[in-house]
mmCIF file of C-alpha atoms in Angstrom:
data_model
loop_
_atom_site.group_PDB
_atom_site.id
_atom_site.type_symbol
_atom_site.label_atom_id
_atom_site.label_comp_id
_atom_site.label_asym_id
_atom_site.label_seq_id
_atom_site.Cartn_x
_atom_site.Cartn_y
_atom_site.Cartn_z
ATOM 1 C CA UNK B 29 134.290 87.406 90.859
ATOM 2 C CA UNK B 30 131.668 89.523 89.078
ATOM 3 C CA UNK B 31 129.001 88.070 91.363
ATOM 4 C CA UNK B 32 130.990 89.258 94.367
ATOM 5 C CA UNK B 33 131.551 92.708 92.832
ATOM 6 C CA UNK B 34 127.847 93.022 92.070
ATOM 7 C CA UNK B 35 127.114 91.972 95.627
ATOM 8 C CA UNK B 36 129.395 94.677 96.953
ATOM 9 C CA UNK B 37 127.491 97.292 94.981
ATOM 10 C CA UNK B 38 124.132 95.870 96.105
ATOM 11 C CA UNK B 39 125.330 95.823 99.712
ATOM 12 C CA UNK B 40 126.214 99.532 99.540
ATOM 13 C CA UNK B 41 122.794 100.314 98.055
ATOM 14 C CA UNK B 42 121.133 98.284 100.783
ATOM 15 C CA UNK B 43 123.093 100.079 103.502
ATOM 16 C CA UNK B 44 122.086 103.457 102.043
ATOM 17 C CA UNK B 45 118.421 102.403 101.898
ATOM 18 C CA UNK B 46 118.510 101.273 105.533
ATOM 19 C CA UNK B 47 120.102 104.555 106.553
ATOM 20 C CA UNK B 48 117.317 106.461 104.791
ATOM 21 C CA UNK B 49 114.652 104.343 106.487
ATOM 22 C CA UNK B 50 116.141 104.935 109.904
ATOM 23 C CA UNK B 51 116.611 108.683 109.478
ATOM 24 C CA UNK B 52 113.686 109.950 107.398
ATOM 25 C CA UNK B 53 109.949 110.234 107.884
ATOM 26 C CA UNK B 54 107.502 108.300 105.698
ATOM 27 C CA UNK B 55 106.506 111.569 104.031
ATOM 28 C CA UNK B 56 110.106 112.417 103.178
ATOM 29 C CA UNK B 57 110.709 108.902 101.871
ATOM 30 C CA UNK B 58 107.611 109.140 99.658
ATOM 31 C CA UNK B 59 108.844 112.463 98.306
ATOM 32 C CA UNK B 60 112.338 111.104 97.574
ATOM 33 C CA UNK B 61 111.206 107.866 96.046
ATOM 34 C CA UNK B 62 108.200 109.159 94.140
ATOM 35 C CA UNK B 63 105.734 106.731 92.664
ATOM 36 C CA UNK B 64 107.091 103.257 93.073
ATOM 37 C CA UNK B 65 105.571 100.315 91.287
ATOM 38 C CA UNK B 66 105.301 97.613 93.945
ATOM 39 C CA UNK B 67 105.077 94.971 91.217
ATOM 40 C CA UNK B 68 108.569 95.996 90.115
ATOM 41 C CA UNK B 69 109.825 95.661 93.674
ATOM 42 C CA UNK B 70 108.240 92.232 94.057
ATOM 43 C CA UNK B 71 109.717 91.078 90.743
ATOM 44 C CA UNK B 72 113.156 92.262 91.841
ATOM 45 C CA UNK B 73 112.809 90.489 95.185
ATOM 46 C CA UNK B 74 111.995 87.256 93.349
ATOM 47 C CA UNK B 75 115.521 87.367 91.896
ATOM 48 C CA UNK B 76 117.026 86.910 95.355
ATOM 49 C CA UNK B 77 117.158 84.067 97.835
ATOM 50 C CA UNK B 78 119.291 83.567 100.959
ATOM 51 C CA UNK B 79 121.900 81.548 99.058
ATOM 52 C CA UNK B 80 122.293 84.201 96.365
ATOM 53 C CA UNK B 81 122.601 86.929 98.999
ATOM 54 C CA UNK B 82 125.367 84.960 100.736
ATOM 55 C CA UNK B 83 127.176 84.483 97.416
ATOM 56 C CA UNK B 84 127.028 88.239 96.949
ATOM 57 C CA UNK B 85 128.650 88.732 100.356
ATOM 58 C CA UNK B 86 125.496 89.992 102.051
ATOM 59 C CA UNK B 87 125.158 88.707 105.606
ATOM 60 C CA UNK B 88 121.511 87.847 106.283
ATOM 61 C CA UNK B 89 122.054 87.632 110.052
ATOM 62 C CA UNK B 90 123.506 91.134 110.018
ATOM 63 C CA UNK B 91 120.546 92.401 107.991
ATOM 64 C CA UNK B 92 118.083 90.858 110.438
ATOM 65 C CA UNK B 93 119.776 92.797 113.204
ATOM 66 C CA UNK B 94 119.555 96.076 111.305
ATOM 67 C CA UNK B 95 115.953 95.913 110.084
ATOM 68 C CA UNK B 96 113.360 96.585 112.754
ATOM 69 C CA UNK B 97 109.621 96.083 112.843
ATOM 70 C CA UNK B 98 109.363 99.875 112.750
ATOM 71 C CA UNK B 99 111.230 99.839 109.419
ATOM 72 C CA UNK B 100 108.709 97.365 108.022
ATOM 73 C CA UNK B 101 105.815 99.533 109.236
ATOM 74 C CA UNK B 102 107.379 102.588 107.638
ATOM 75 C CA UNK B 103 107.858 100.676 104.384
ATOM 76 C CA UNK B 104 104.160 99.776 104.371
ATOM 77 C CA UNK B 105 103.266 103.442 104.891
ATOM 78 C CA UNK B 106 105.505 104.545 102.051
ATOM 79 C CA UNK B 107 104.377 101.890 99.566
ATOM 80 C CA UNK B 108 100.688 102.121 100.357
ATOM 81 C CA UNK B 109 98.185 99.333 99.851
ATOM 82 C CA UNK B 110 100.648 96.818 98.381
ATOM 83 C CA UNK B 111 103.332 97.536 100.954
ATOM 84 C CA UNK B 112 102.263 94.555 103.054
ATOM 85 C CA UNK B 113 103.115 92.208 100.169
ATOM 86 C CA UNK B 114 106.612 93.654 99.896
ATOM 87 C CA UNK B 115 107.122 93.426 103.657
ATOM 88 C CA UNK B 116 105.913 89.820 103.682
ATOM 89 C CA UNK B 117 108.372 88.925 100.905
ATOM 90 C CA UNK B 118 111.251 90.690 102.676
ATOM 91 C CA UNK B 119 110.501 88.919 105.942
ATOM 92 C CA UNK B 120 110.412 85.535 104.230
ATOM 93 C CA UNK B 121 113.724 86.318 102.538
ATOM 94 C CA UNK B 122 115.319 87.157 105.886
ATOM 95 C CA UNK B 123 114.033 84.052 107.696
#
């Protein structure tokens, strides 16, 4: 039950992040997010796998349909030199 509740919260956060990526420029995203440690992001991504996402009620197929290549490019712009690593990890998580 708590896993599902946590998934619901994570799903809302994910939806908000996708909305920001679709609606804001890389410069605005950088300003909002500030200095992000890509190592922290990568460590957090390591906590997830497709099975865990499903258990949390997050539909991977639906996510694939919402995240575009343009979103990945924007993410790389925002995160800088290590952005490609984060994008690679996200893509592998979604496949």
